[in-house]
Each structure stands twice: as C-alpha cells, then as structure tokens.
C-alpha cells in the first residue's frame, strides 16, 4: 500500500511540473462563492475555515447512488457503512452526532443522533441538490451544538421564475442501472415558473438488490468478508433454515428500496421579497442491518432477522427572504420548520419464534432561525438567533410469532417524556482591510441547551436514575486572519471552538454495543458537554492560473470527550442482557483527547481539455486514560496477530479516526462529453489503532485490522443531443474486495453503471 501512495505522489509531482509549463486557457476558480461561511453569500477566499463545494454539475457527473457515495467520491470525506442502506460521514476524526448535517439551513441532527454510525444522510436526495458545502473543523458559531468535526450543508435547488409573457418550464429525468447490486433508479423533476410564482416538484425511486463484493481479495486475507451461509427466516412455517450461499461473494439480505419526494413553491411579490415553501419526504422499505446478520454466537449465525424498519423523514419549512433593504439590515432571512422522523429496529434470533423484538422511535422537531446581514465600509456583519424543540417517543415490545402474544420490552430510550431544546444568538463578522491583503474573520455564539428525560417502567434494569435533567450554557467562537499578498496565493490561520451538549442518546440509551465482545451500554446521567478547541493553518498557491496546491493542517484539543468505557451498574460490572452475560459500558467523559492531521490537494488544468486532481487526508486521535486502572486494548502478539488484553496505559486510540485516504483523478472534457479515470484509496488500519470499547467494529475486520485498498474507476459522459446525455461507468475495475474502516459491509465489486439523462429547458 505504501508503494501505491509513493507512486501516486510522484505522478502528482510530474503532472504538476507539466502544468506549470503549460500556459493554455485552463483556469482554476479562486473566487468561488459559498453560503455556509456566514449564512449569506461570501467568496471562499475570504473565509478562514476550509470549505469544499460540490456543485450541481459535479453531482450529476459523479452519478452516485446516494448522498454517502457522493461524499466518498470527493476524496476528502471518509464514510463508514454498516449496511448498503447506510452512510456515516467522518470529518477530521469526528462522526455521527459530532458532525452536523444541515439541509437548506435547517439542522437535521436531533435528540437521538447517536455517537455510533448513522445512516440519516441518505434521506436527502442528492439529485435535487444545487450544491453541497462541507465545512471542516469546529463550526458551532453559526450552527450550534454538534458541529465538532464540521458540517455537511446540503442545499436544494430553487424554483425558477418565468417572465410576464413566457413561463419558465423545464423537465429533468434520468434512469440508472448498476450491475453490482442490480440497482434500478429513476428520477424526474419539473419546474413551472411564472412572473411571481414558481413550482418545483421532484420524485426519485431506487431499488437496490443484494450487493456483490469483489473477488480480488487482499493479500494474506483470502476469503475476507465472504458470506458463506445465511438464514432463511421463518415465513409462516416457523422453521428457520441455515442455507449455504451458492455465491460467497453475494451479500445476501443487503438490498432495500427508497423513494424521495420534494415540492417547493417560490413566491416573489417584489424584487426584494421572496417566500419559499419547502416540503421534503423520504421513506424506505425495511433496511437489513447486514453486519449484524453476519454475527455469530457459539460458532453459529445469531440473527434470523435484524433490520431497520422504514426510515421516514418528513420536512416542512417556510423561508422569508428580504434583500437590498434600506433599514439597519441589508438582508433578512427567517425560516420556520417542522420535522417528523421515524425509525425502528426489528430483531429476532435464530429459531427464537417467541422473541421478535421491536423498538420504535418517533422524533418531532420544531425549529426557527432568523439571520440578518449588514454591510458597512469594509465590514460584513451577520447577526442571528435560532431555536429547536425536540420531542422523542420511544416504545418497545416483544411478539411471540407462534401465539401472537405481545409483551412489554425495554425500550431503547426512556419510555416517558423525552424533551431536548436549543436556543442561541450569534454574531459573525468579516473585515476586509483597505489594502485588500488582509481579511479578518471573527464570531461569537451564546447557546443554551436543556434536556429532560424520565423512565416510567424501571423494572427491567433497576437503574439508579429514572429522571435525567440537564441545563447547559456555552459560549463558543472563532477568530482568524487571511493574508492575500497577490491574487494567486493565500495564507490563513484560525482559532475556533465548538460545543456539543449530551443528547438523549448519550445520556439515557440502553443497547447491545457488540455481540462479539458481549458488551451492553447503560445510561449515565452525569455526562458533561464536549468542547473542542482548534487551530487551523491553511496555504493555497496558484501558478499561471492552471496549477493549484492547497494544504491545511489542524490540531484539535477535545475536552470532556464522551467515550464508551467500562462501568458498573448497581455495583456490577456485567449483567445478563438478551440472555447473555455482558460487560457493562457507559458513555463517560474523559479528561482530554487530541486530534491532529492535515489535507493536501493538487489541482492542475493541463490544457483546455485535460485536468488533474489528487488529494490526501491524514488524521490521528488519542485520548488520555487513568493509567492507575486497567484498560482494554489491542496488543500485537509474537506471531504478529493482535489480541485483546488488559493493561495499564496512559492513552488509547480515539474511535472513529479513519486511516489515511484520498483520491487521484484525470479528467478529459470536450463539448460533446467527458471522461474521468480515477482511483480511490485507503491505507491499512492496524488493530492496535482501534478503540476496543468504542465503535471501530474490530469484529468485522481481519485479525490484524482493516487492510488497505485502492480501486480504479472510469466514468464517461456523451451528449447525444442537446437534451439527452448518456453516462456509463465501470467502478472498481480490478474487482477489489475491500471494506471501509469500521464497516461490516463489503464494498461492491466490479460494477457497470449506465444512465440516460433527459433535460428539456
């Protein structure tokens, strides 16, 4: 794997030298506009924070199956997957509830976003996005709690107005088929715009079959991830059967279906005022939890059924926007929203027809955001306030499939009232000095978070705390300087802080953490908020408008980091859970953790048709331990393998931290179409760098950790007519067998993709 990285590095340098000598008409954008930096449009070069932008054109060319795959294809975002219907973005070693997901300025993170691995990002239809803006590092000033690692802001397309005499009508549609999972996706959207009012409607439907993994196994790990057997669940006969897989590469029970609908209405009575109604509905079939379906107990497959019930996300929002005002503010934007989210977990062990367990959650979220902007002199000031109200209902029951009898079961979250509310005010300021060489960014946010959760039935575990209440107040901020000595270069340094209040998932959840290690997580009512304090240094240089190098380094101090660690419940370090004696864990604050790393990107326009890009990201994270106590760690044995041991150590690996990863791409563009040859790659993640008590899922790796890998891929696009484009691609040409770190689901093998796109303006 090291040879691959070295080869890519030297190829990058060689192409870079060629680009420096090429004075063709190629051009690299320096003044790209972003909106996530201060809630209103701003040039990217005037923002200290590292920001990536995925445009609508790039989204269409990526032709990704879901939002998670789109992020993977940037080469700058790591994504974990526990099942085909899963995608959990990782930014700078932070994942899940520590990465803030935002759609159209509305927080998606809610009171039960977990610290493990999430799949919520795939409920946003990437086919209807105008752009995606990824903010790296602490971002609490503008968006509040949870933005420890960064933000993924997904911005959907706006309806387009027509004129007084000519309506603006357009239709976009596509159909896609992929061979590795027999994906069948179809999409259509329609815009109908008049002078003052416009409508934009869209619907996307996807049917994903079981995914076939690659046959080219990692060296030294033949058969890695093979699906040798699976259980055919009961279907009226009450007889589960273990079946030998006739194709060990086929990941049985990994397919699912999903449909997404969006309706926007834009009303613009004057040139200054815009009103937008935004409705987004996402739903799915049952989504099998593939990794858990491969779990074993006493050498045999454990689960006959383990799936997420239909994942529903309903969003209703109204946005008022006023521009070019004559009062104190130049621009005002206000949004009120309501989200209704449903998710569930359904499980049944092999031949346990008396124990079909169902745990169901429903989260209702009301939100309000007001943002204001004022420009005066060389200053730009954004002031705002936001609030969010979360109401969680959690229920559970057990059904005897033979008799139909239903009994009560311990719910995932407390069975009483669960409330979590956010409220904040913020200010973000930009000063562009007169000589234009210096730009100052600074901001402050004052935020309050209160939580109340209570258990009604405490008979299952006799927990010491049945009423949990927290009230947290945090002041976070950012300050940074940008130096632009000339149009082609930029140097930045920034300090920022972020805050995350423990949510109901952190404080009150009970769940089986690892079936392999036999661990159960119990509530801890005394958690404190997490804080990060971050230093960023960035440098960007463009040569001859055709070759650009961008480097970013960061160091993050992580205070009160919440990690899972051994715990005692009623004086016991283990309890019987689901019929198994399991070690007790709980989320706990550790004194300190640190993360550091960096990213380097090279972009080159070799001529008017040919461009080159390569990017690498490295992250490392550790947290301090009490070295007077024994900790569970992975330790290398004399034979080279790794084993779990108890030892006294000063620090341990922080979980969620991916290995070094990146992307290298060569793209050719002409008026009639494009072609892109690219490689994605990950380094080896050794087992001694896994967190034994966290969410790194060592049970789904090899005995030494997760092997490094690379794939070679090809995309083609041909404009057959002005209205019709044909796309084709071969993903994982070498049919590599690989998994992303912390994933229990193998990536697709060689995959042929064909798409037909119709666009009628």
XYZ file of C-alpha atoms in Angstrom:
761
model
C 0.000 0.000 0.000
C 2.893 2.371 0.769
C 4.241 1.829 -2.760
C 0.879 2.884 -4.169
C 0.889 6.145 -2.192
C 4.514 6.871 -3.177
C 3.742 6.212 -6.850
C 0.708 8.486 -6.768
C 2.774 11.213 -5.095
C 5.464 11.178 -7.790
C 2.867 11.078 -10.567
C 1.235 14.115 -8.944
C 4.525 15.996 -8.877
C 5.278 15.153 -12.506
C 1.877 16.337 -13.678
C 2.243 19.441 -11.541
C 5.515 20.342 -13.259
C 3.866 19.850 -16.632
C 1.014 22.120 -15.598
C 3.419 24.874 -14.547
C 4.915 24.870 -18.013
C 1.514 24.903 -19.723
C 0.106 28.406 -20.305
C -3.068 27.259 -22.028
C -6.513 28.719 -21.397
C -7.128 26.473 -18.407
C -8.302 28.262 -15.262
C -8.784 27.346 -11.617
C -11.517 29.205 -9.747
C -10.223 31.362 -6.877
C -13.358 33.335 -6.086
C -15.943 30.607 -5.675
C -18.989 31.707 -3.693
C -20.042 29.845 -0.538
C -23.060 30.425 1.683
C -22.285 28.345 4.792
C -19.465 30.605 5.980
C -21.692 33.342 7.448
C -25.231 32.264 6.380
C -25.075 34.596 3.350
C -23.074 34.547 0.128
C -19.347 35.095 0.547
C -16.286 34.470 -1.589
C -14.480 31.326 -0.498
C -11.110 33.060 -0.394
C -12.399 35.409 2.344
C -13.220 32.539 4.703
C -10.575 31.187 7.084
C -12.253 27.816 7.507
C -11.530 25.070 4.994
C -14.609 24.598 2.810
C -15.248 22.234 -0.096
C -18.054 22.794 -2.580
C -19.730 20.104 -4.676
C -21.673 21.800 -7.453
C -24.802 20.531 -9.203
C -22.734 19.719 -12.291
C -20.258 17.688 -10.222
C -23.162 15.877 -8.526
C -24.583 14.876 -11.916
C -21.179 13.729 -13.184
C -20.477 11.723 -10.024
C -23.765 9.911 -10.673
C -23.658 8.490 -7.128
C -26.239 6.040 -5.802
C -26.853 8.036 -2.625
C -25.606 11.001 -0.634
C -22.975 8.917 1.155
C -21.432 7.726 -2.106
C -21.364 11.303 -3.351
C -19.292 12.340 -0.320
C -16.943 9.369 -0.781
C -16.246 10.453 -4.335
C -14.876 13.825 -3.214
C -11.800 12.036 -1.863
C -11.889 14.349 1.177
C -14.669 12.727 3.232
C -14.475 9.287 4.809
C -17.780 7.389 5.042
C -18.486 4.318 7.188
C -21.112 1.728 6.198
C -22.731 -0.985 8.319
C -25.171 -1.917 5.564
C -25.942 -0.944 1.990
C -28.580 1.460 3.278
C -26.062 3.245 5.480
C -23.542 6.063 5.168
C -21.919 7.798 8.124
C -19.654 10.741 7.185
C -16.438 11.248 9.160
C -14.767 14.678 9.252
C -11.398 15.055 10.961
C -11.963 12.008 13.141
C -15.468 13.056 14.214
C -18.561 11.129 13.181
C -22.304 10.778 13.662
C -23.617 13.159 16.358
C -20.336 15.104 16.263
C -20.812 16.054 12.609
C -23.693 18.435 11.935
C -25.946 17.657 8.979
C -27.836 20.649 7.617
C -30.341 20.831 4.761
C -31.394 24.241 3.442
C -30.144 25.905 6.626
C -32.140 23.535 8.892
C -30.414 21.258 11.394
C -31.033 17.561 10.758
C -29.279 16.425 13.956
C -31.854 15.672 16.615
C -32.026 14.410 20.203
C -31.350 10.764 19.276
C -28.493 11.185 16.798
C -26.148 8.562 18.161
C -22.397 8.557 18.701
C -22.057 5.355 16.704
C -22.737 5.156 12.986
C -25.637 6.946 11.285
C -27.478 6.499 8.004
C -29.573 9.694 8.111
C -27.593 11.495 5.414
C -29.011 9.189 2.720
C -32.523 10.519 3.386
C -31.535 13.633 1.421
C -31.979 13.216 -2.337
C -28.653 14.233 -3.880
C -30.313 14.504 -7.285
C -32.147 17.656 -6.184
C -29.162 19.488 -4.705
C -27.918 22.767 -6.075
C -24.685 22.310 -4.125
C -23.111 20.724 -1.065
C -20.813 22.763 1.174
C -18.549 20.892 3.581
C -17.070 22.930 6.433
C -14.077 21.335 8.146
C -13.386 21.807 11.831
C -15.424 23.320 14.686
C -18.391 25.261 13.312
C -20.556 25.997 16.330
C -20.584 29.783 15.917
C -23.136 29.708 13.136
C -24.880 26.382 13.547
C -24.614 25.489 17.228
C -24.187 22.229 19.092
C -22.815 19.085 17.385
C -20.529 20.766 14.820
C -17.328 19.460 16.451
C -15.787 17.933 13.351
C -17.572 20.028 10.770
C -20.757 20.491 8.793
C -22.261 18.900 5.700
C -24.665 21.535 4.347
C -26.939 20.235 1.579
C -28.668 22.999 -0.373
C -31.566 22.016 -2.621
C -32.454 23.640 -5.910
C -34.764 26.653 -6.029
C -37.777 27.024 -8.345
C -37.056 29.307 -11.313
C -39.378 32.184 -12.219
C -40.508 32.990 -15.720
C -41.455 36.331 -17.248
C -44.756 38.156 -17.634
C -45.278 36.600 -21.064
C -43.197 33.396 -21.109
C -43.437 30.775 -18.325
C -40.213 29.038 -17.301
C -40.740 25.317 -17.811
C -38.140 22.590 -17.594
C -38.062 18.838 -17.127
C -35.135 16.730 -15.950
C -35.269 12.965 -15.792
C -32.889 10.052 -15.648
C -32.835 6.291 -15.283
C -29.819 4.370 -13.946
C -28.888 0.703 -13.750
C -25.919 -0.785 -11.861
C -24.817 -4.404 -12.117
C -23.108 -4.984 -8.727
C -26.397 -4.606 -6.854
C -28.879 -4.590 -9.738
C -29.758 -1.007 -8.827
C -32.690 0.486 -10.669
C -33.153 4.203 -10.045
C -35.464 6.620 -11.810
C -35.937 10.333 -11.240
C -38.000 13.166 -12.655
C -38.327 16.804 -11.682
C -40.473 19.550 -13.164
C -40.156 23.340 -12.893
C -43.071 25.596 -13.761
C -42.346 29.283 -13.243
C -44.408 32.401 -13.821
C -43.512 36.043 -13.200
C -44.105 35.969 -9.430
C -44.655 32.335 -8.523
C -42.807 29.139 -9.395
C -43.213 25.447 -8.576
C -40.512 22.770 -8.443
C -41.529 19.127 -7.969
C -39.374 16.013 -7.928
C -39.539 12.319 -7.149
C -36.784 9.693 -7.045
C -37.255 5.933 -6.635
C -34.422 3.440 -6.107
C -34.484 -0.336 -5.872
C -31.180 -1.810 -4.637
C -30.669 -5.565 -4.750
C -28.124 -7.576 -2.788
C -24.588 -6.288 -3.320
C -21.873 -8.475 -4.803
C -18.417 -7.871 -3.318
C -15.142 -8.066 -5.233
C -13.338 -11.350 -5.914
C -9.781 -9.941 -5.770
C -9.084 -10.462 -2.060
C -6.488 -8.547 -0.018
C -3.113 -10.236 0.101
C -2.813 -12.537 3.143
C -6.594 -12.424 3.759
C -8.263 -14.811 1.286
C -11.987 -15.081 1.741
C -12.224 -11.831 3.709
C -15.878 -10.887 4.196
C -17.277 -13.915 2.383
C -20.944 -14.707 3.005
C -20.750 -18.490 3.299
C -24.103 -19.056 4.975
C -27.253 -17.150 5.695
C -30.518 -17.796 7.476
C -33.751 -18.002 5.553
C -36.171 -16.507 8.099
C -39.466 -18.054 9.015
C -42.320 -17.398 6.607
C -45.425 -18.960 8.126
C -43.839 -22.383 8.662
C -41.941 -21.438 11.847
C -38.787 -23.149 10.635
C -35.657 -21.052 10.210
C -33.112 -22.672 7.918
C -29.369 -22.115 7.589
C -28.581 -22.126 3.867
C -25.209 -22.410 2.159
C -24.626 -19.444 -0.109
C -24.267 -20.591 -3.709
C -22.231 -17.423 -4.382
C -19.994 -16.458 -1.455
C -19.447 -13.001 -2.948
C -23.144 -12.139 -2.814
C -24.089 -10.300 0.391
C -27.498 -11.843 0.941
C -30.105 -9.659 2.627
C -28.454 -6.312 1.887
C -30.954 -4.894 -0.605
C -33.621 -2.279 0.078
C -35.799 0.344 -1.638
C -36.091 4.095 -1.136
C -38.211 6.919 -2.507
C -37.794 10.679 -2.081
C -40.193 13.486 -2.898
C -39.656 17.247 -2.866
C -42.052 20.108 -3.530
C -41.022 23.739 -3.464
C -43.153 26.797 -4.084
C -41.487 30.184 -4.523
C -43.490 33.403 -4.394
C -41.731 36.686 -5.176
C -44.180 39.615 -4.958
C -41.398 42.219 -5.345
C -37.751 42.322 -6.363
C -36.773 42.423 -2.684
C -39.057 39.836 -1.113
C -39.046 36.054 -1.609
C -41.232 33.467 0.119
C -40.406 29.752 -0.178
C -42.390 26.725 0.930
C -40.204 23.625 1.160
C -41.567 20.072 1.567
C -39.255 17.056 1.626
C -40.465 13.485 2.180
C -38.185 10.457 2.348
C -39.178 6.861 3.034
C -37.725 3.407 2.584
C -38.531 -0.256 2.797
C -37.080 -2.296 5.630
C -33.292 -1.864 5.561
C -31.392 -5.017 6.615
C -28.581 -4.390 9.101
C -26.143 -6.514 7.142
C -23.266 -6.559 9.620
C -25.475 -7.874 12.447
C -26.863 -10.575 10.154
C -23.319 -11.971 9.924
C -22.791 -12.015 13.712
C -22.230 -15.395 15.294
C -22.761 -16.941 18.723
C -21.058 -20.220 19.664
C -19.892 -20.544 16.082
C -23.362 -20.225 14.538
C -25.186 -17.341 12.908
C -27.080 -15.484 15.611
C -29.829 -13.442 13.948
C -32.569 -14.673 11.660
C -33.822 -11.083 11.335
C -32.170 -7.739 12.060
C -33.403 -4.775 10.112
C -34.266 -1.120 10.413
C -37.934 -0.516 9.795
C -38.871 2.058 7.147
C -36.841 5.188 7.794
C -39.076 8.217 7.358
C -38.005 11.851 7.245
C -40.677 14.484 6.647
C -39.651 18.152 6.496
C -41.958 21.148 6.146
C -40.379 24.603 6.096
C -41.224 28.173 5.197
C -38.494 30.738 4.446
C -38.885 34.505 4.169
C -36.020 36.350 2.479
C -35.645 40.110 2.004
C -32.746 41.650 0.013
C -31.461 45.158 -0.681
C -33.230 46.667 2.304
C -32.891 50.317 3.309
C -33.137 49.805 7.079
C -30.465 48.724 9.556
C -30.032 45.328 7.867
C -29.349 44.844 4.174
C -30.699 41.317 4.131
C -33.014 39.316 6.382
C -33.815 35.631 6.220
C -36.175 33.743 8.534
C -37.109 30.060 8.466
C -39.628 28.094 10.499
C -39.620 24.324 10.157
C -41.136 21.091 11.362
C -39.552 17.658 11.034
C -41.182 14.315 11.734
C -38.715 11.417 11.871
C -39.472 7.745 12.411
C -37.028 4.884 12.780
C -37.147 1.409 14.294
C -35.107 -1.719 14.922
C -36.574 -5.202 14.475
C -34.640 -8.252 15.651
C -35.146 -11.958 16.118
C -32.545 -14.590 16.907
C -32.286 -17.915 15.103
C -35.343 -20.086 15.802
C -36.499 -17.845 18.634
C -40.065 -17.526 17.353
C -41.102 -16.421 20.831
C -38.870 -13.322 20.689
C -39.492 -10.967 17.806
C -38.290 -7.689 19.334
C -39.400 -4.319 18.026
C -38.019 -0.977 19.240
C -39.522 2.128 17.649
C -38.744 5.837 17.895
C -40.516 8.932 16.665
C -38.936 12.372 16.885
C -40.827 15.606 16.299
C -38.669 18.684 15.814
C -39.832 22.292 15.580
C -37.284 24.906 14.541
C -36.940 28.633 13.938
C -33.954 30.566 12.540
C -33.553 34.303 11.892
C -30.420 35.589 10.129
C -29.605 39.222 9.387
C -26.782 40.819 7.440
C -25.336 44.327 7.396
C -22.518 45.651 5.209
C -20.802 48.900 6.162
C -17.480 50.088 4.842
C -15.198 47.074 4.645
C -17.225 45.197 7.245
C -19.836 42.490 6.885
C -21.815 41.569 9.993
C -24.215 38.648 10.366
C -26.451 38.509 13.436
C -28.883 35.736 14.157
C -30.896 33.677 16.572
C -32.168 30.124 16.379
C -34.144 27.636 18.427
C -35.112 23.994 18.134
C -37.527 21.866 20.167
C -37.177 18.032 20.177
C -39.825 15.619 21.426
C -38.888 11.910 21.461
C -41.244 8.973 21.896
C -39.673 5.530 22.380
C -41.619 2.276 22.655
C -40.761 -1.426 22.502
C -42.497 -4.784 22.582
C -41.808 -8.474 22.079
C -44.078 -10.676 19.962
C -44.406 -14.442 20.165
C -44.854 -15.321 16.500
C -46.309 -18.728 17.352
C -49.079 -17.461 19.646
C -49.361 -13.792 18.642
C -48.913 -12.736 22.277
C -47.315 -9.313 22.728
C -45.372 -8.399 25.870
C -43.554 -5.288 27.008
C -39.844 -4.910 26.296
C -37.168 -2.484 27.459
C -37.205 0.463 25.053
C -34.054 1.897 23.507
C -34.694 5.264 25.158
C -36.700 6.093 28.309
C -40.376 5.249 27.921
C -41.546 8.510 29.479
C -41.306 12.091 28.245
C -38.087 12.991 26.413
C -37.552 16.671 25.613
C -34.442 18.479 24.355
C -34.462 22.177 23.440
C -31.872 24.504 21.913
C -31.781 28.324 21.853
C -28.961 30.639 20.805
C -27.853 34.016 19.492
C -24.769 34.557 17.361
C -22.667 37.189 15.582
C -20.236 36.573 12.715
C -18.059 39.371 11.356
C -15.774 39.791 8.346
C -13.414 42.766 7.893
C -11.676 43.265 4.547
C -8.833 45.714 5.165
C -8.328 48.624 2.801
C -5.162 47.256 1.243
C -7.139 44.058 0.411
C -4.244 41.895 1.560
C -5.754 41.063 4.934
C -9.156 39.647 5.900
C -10.345 39.147 9.476
C -12.999 36.572 10.462
C -14.407 36.569 13.983
C -17.585 35.462 15.694
C -19.311 34.505 18.940
C -22.255 32.311 19.870
C -24.128 32.006 23.156
C -26.157 28.819 23.365
C -28.460 27.182 25.871
C -29.475 23.526 25.796
C -31.868 21.905 28.226
C -32.908 18.268 28.417
C -35.462 16.310 30.396
C -35.951 12.542 30.223
C -37.750 10.152 32.544
C -38.226 6.398 32.866
C -41.694 5.165 33.822
C -41.059 1.421 33.991
C -37.748 0.768 35.764
C -38.344 -2.929 36.319
C -36.051 -4.138 33.542
C -32.731 -2.888 34.936
C -33.478 -1.145 38.236
C -31.500 1.886 37.110
C -30.316 4.224 39.876
C -31.573 7.313 37.991
C -35.060 7.482 36.486
C -35.250 11.235 35.924
C -32.499 12.948 33.958
C -32.343 16.733 33.689
C -29.615 18.935 32.270
C -29.272 22.653 31.595
C -26.132 23.656 29.736
C -24.937 27.066 28.559
C -21.928 27.501 26.287
C -20.025 30.405 24.749
C -18.092 29.463 21.617
C -16.368 31.487 18.958
C -13.838 31.805 16.192
C -11.164 34.241 15.084
C -8.856 34.042 12.103
C -6.726 36.015 9.683
C -6.229 35.617 5.958
C -3.247 37.108 4.131
C -3.597 37.503 0.357
C -0.345 39.038 -0.928
C -1.448 38.531 -4.528
C -4.395 37.096 -6.414
C -2.699 33.724 -6.772
C -1.772 32.976 -3.153
C -3.430 32.838 0.232
C -2.296 32.074 3.777
C -4.728 31.628 6.684
C -4.634 30.863 10.372
C -7.663 30.386 12.569
C -8.716 29.515 16.090
C -12.188 28.127 16.752
C -14.146 26.354 19.431
C -17.207 24.127 19.356
C -19.642 22.629 21.813
C -21.871 19.560 21.941
C -24.387 19.008 24.686
C -25.073 15.364 25.576
C -28.328 14.341 23.961
C -30.870 11.704 24.955
C -28.917 9.058 23.060
C -25.756 9.824 25.087
C -27.446 10.054 28.458
C -30.225 7.516 28.513
C -29.808 4.817 25.869
C -29.611 1.079 26.565
C -28.332 -1.111 23.742
C -26.079 -4.015 22.843
C -22.808 -2.452 21.750
C -21.009 -5.518 20.445
C -22.334 -9.017 20.059
C -18.790 -10.308 19.529
C -17.321 -8.764 22.697
C -20.607 -9.220 24.622
C -20.997 -5.626 25.768
C -24.068 -3.641 26.781
C -24.251 0.160 27.142
C -26.317 1.608 30.004
C -27.359 5.197 30.858
C -25.095 7.704 32.603
C -26.994 10.749 33.829
C -23.884 12.726 34.784
C -22.307 13.423 31.410
C -20.947 16.890 30.723
C -20.871 18.750 27.390
C -17.998 18.154 24.980
C -15.800 21.028 23.772
C -13.230 21.295 21.019
C -10.565 23.993 20.626
C -8.988 24.010 17.215
C -6.034 25.572 15.390
C -6.136 25.615 11.583
C -3.350 26.703 9.235
C -4.019 26.830 5.515
C -1.986 27.704 2.441
C -3.078 27.943 -1.171
C -0.955 28.856 -4.186
C -1.900 29.025 -7.852
C 0.691 29.033 -10.619
C -0.090 30.520 -14.027
C -3.828 30.110 -13.323
C -3.535 26.412 -14.187
C -1.915 24.686 -11.223
C -3.034 24.964 -7.625
C -1.734 23.481 -4.382
C -3.795 23.713 -1.215
C -2.633 22.476 2.192
C -4.406 22.520 5.547
C -3.111 21.358 8.915
C -5.129 21.214 12.125
C -4.693 20.446 15.806
C -7.767 19.895 17.992
C -7.981 19.712 21.783
C -11.036 17.690 22.734
C -12.172 18.416 26.291
C -14.661 16.219 28.184
C -14.703 13.837 25.253
C -17.548 11.353 25.604
C -16.270 7.813 25.065
C -17.624 4.392 25.947
C -15.682 2.800 28.789
C -16.190 0.068 31.424
C -18.843 0.984 34.004
C -20.733 -0.504 36.924
C -24.498 -0.820 37.240
C -25.712 -1.305 40.801
C -22.189 -2.340 41.758
C -21.918 -4.952 38.978
C -19.507 -4.758 36.033
C -21.596 -7.229 33.984
C -25.291 -8.067 33.610
C -27.451 -10.565 31.731
C -28.741 -8.901 28.535
C -30.606 -10.768 25.791
C -29.768 -13.992 27.612
C -26.001 -13.353 27.592
C -23.682 -12.211 30.358
C -22.383 -8.894 29.002
C -19.775 -6.399 30.146
C -21.324 -3.104 31.256
C -20.195 0.017 29.414
C -21.425 3.591 29.639
C -20.674 6.855 27.905
C -18.242 8.764 30.097
C -16.277 11.995 29.949
C -12.516 11.589 29.713
C -10.256 14.421 30.773
C -8.776 15.152 27.384
C -8.325 13.898 23.863
C -6.314 15.299 20.969
C -6.633 15.027 17.232
C -4.334 16.338 14.554
C -3.806 15.876 10.856
C -3.954 17.563 7.527
C -5.042 17.548 3.936
C -3.198 18.315 0.719
C -4.868 18.815 -2.637
C -3.321 19.406 -6.053
C -5.394 20.616 -8.995
C -3.998 21.217 -12.452
C -5.528 22.331 -15.737
C -3.088 20.631 -18.115
C -4.734 22.212 -21.166
C -8.176 23.366 -22.221
C -9.484 19.783 -22.150
C -7.417 17.869 -19.591
C -7.351 18.351 -15.811
C -5.716 16.515 -12.934
C -6.578 16.293 -9.240
C -5.171 14.446 -6.259
C -5.935 14.700 -2.559
C -4.688 13.017 0.642
C -6.084 13.241 4.172
C -4.384 12.074 7.375
C -5.869 12.081 10.895
C -4.691 10.763 14.245
C -6.545 10.844 17.565
C -5.779 9.692 21.131
C -7.419 10.162 24.494
C -5.916 10.120 27.970
C -6.763 7.314 30.364
C -6.406 6.802 34.073
C -3.168 4.808 33.998
C -3.770 3.569 37.544
C -6.562 1.381 36.188
C -6.543 -1.422 33.654
C -7.771 -0.627 30.144
C -8.873 -2.903 27.336
C -6.539 -2.571 24.366
C -5.467 -4.495 21.273
C -1.867 -5.654 21.593
C 0.317 -7.327 18.982
C 1.344 -10.895 19.794
C 4.665 -12.629 18.971
C 3.106 -14.293 15.921
C 2.157 -10.866 14.532
C -1.568 -11.122 15.232
C -3.474 -8.940 17.683
C -5.412 -9.863 20.808
C -7.485 -8.076 23.446
C -5.554 -7.626 26.684
C -5.915 -5.742 29.958
C -3.070 -3.317 30.593
C -2.282 -0.008 32.264
C -1.795 2.617 29.563
C -1.576 6.416 29.537
C -3.635 6.887 26.387
C -5.736 4.948 23.929
C -6.767 5.426 20.308
C -9.854 7.577 19.842
C -12.512 5.727 17.891
C -13.923 6.899 14.530
C -10.479 8.005 13.277
C -10.002 6.707 9.708
C -6.694 5.706 8.132
C -5.055 7.912 5.527
C -7.249 8.106 2.429
C -7.547 10.034 -0.806
C -8.346 10.243 -4.476
C -6.452 10.832 -7.720
C -8.293 11.793 -10.895
C -7.562 12.579 -14.531
C -10.472 14.181 -16.408
C -10.913 14.950 -20.097
C -13.634 17.372 -21.235
C -14.943 18.318 -24.651
C -18.145 19.955 -25.826
C -19.702 16.571 -26.569
C -18.914 14.987 -23.218
C -16.264 13.985 -20.712
C -14.210 11.076 -19.423
C -12.701 10.593 -15.981
C -10.208 7.961 -14.838
C -9.752 8.000 -11.071
C -8.518 5.989 -8.126
C -9.814 5.923 -4.548
C -7.587 4.526 -1.804
C -7.300 3.857 1.941
C -4.246 2.867 3.981
C -4.132 -0.103 6.385
C -5.719 0.489 9.807
C -3.824 -1.746 12.246
C -5.765 -3.318 15.072
C -3.656 -1.661 17.783
C -5.034 1.660 16.483
C -8.621 0.505 17.113
C -10.575 1.573 20.174
C -11.547 -1.686 21.862
C -14.562 -0.191 23.699
C -15.776 2.181 21.002
C -17.404 1.988 17.582
C -14.462 0.762 15.472
C -16.045 -2.677 14.952
C -12.901 -4.818 15.060
C -15.084 -7.940 14.749
C -15.701 -7.068 11.098
C -12.008 -6.626 10.247
C -9.224 -9.188 9.837
C -7.134 -10.440 12.758
C -4.685 -7.607 12.033
C -7.126 -4.788 11.297
C -8.669 -3.390 8.124
C -6.450 -3.957 5.060
C -5.546 -1.044 2.815
C -7.027 -0.943 -0.644
C -7.348 1.011 -3.859
C -9.825 0.966 -6.721
C -9.510 2.117 -10.314
C -12.658 3.597 -11.853
C -13.806 5.077 -15.147
C -16.678 7.453 -15.923
C -17.880 8.584 -19.345
C -20.489 11.090 -20.450
C -21.707 11.703 -24.001
C -24.093 14.479 -25.044
C -26.032 12.567 -27.689
C -28.290 15.557 -28.372
C -28.812 18.903 -26.712
C -31.461 17.324 -24.486
C -30.124 13.802 -23.950
C -26.935 12.638 -22.254
C -25.702 9.072 -21.918
C -23.477 8.211 -18.951
C -21.534 4.997 -18.475
C -19.021 3.862 -15.929
C -17.002 0.972 -14.591
C -16.407 1.169 -10.858
C -13.772 -0.989 -9.150
C -12.384 -2.163 -12.487
C -9.915 -4.536 -10.783
C -12.752 -6.153 -8.772
C -11.032 -5.447 -5.440
C -12.500 -6.997 -2.314
C -12.425 -4.330 0.404
C -14.234 -2.696 3.293
C -14.101 0.801 4.681
C -12.626 1.036 8.166
C -15.202 0.283 10.930
C -17.589 -1.142 8.341
C -19.209 -4.556 8.477
C -20.358 -4.422 4.867
C -18.071 -5.036 1.892
C -18.000 -2.519 -0.930
C -19.286 -3.501 -4.379
C -17.016 -5.410 -6.705
C -16.670 -4.568 -10.385
C -19.728 -2.517 -11.200
C -21.022 -1.449 -14.600
C -23.257 1.623 -14.468
C -25.323 3.080 -17.280
C -27.538 6.162 -17.070
C -29.677 8.060 -19.519
C -30.403 11.718 -18.692
C -33.034 13.897 -20.317
C -33.063 17.651 -19.809
C -35.649 19.826 -21.536
C -35.185 23.540 -20.734
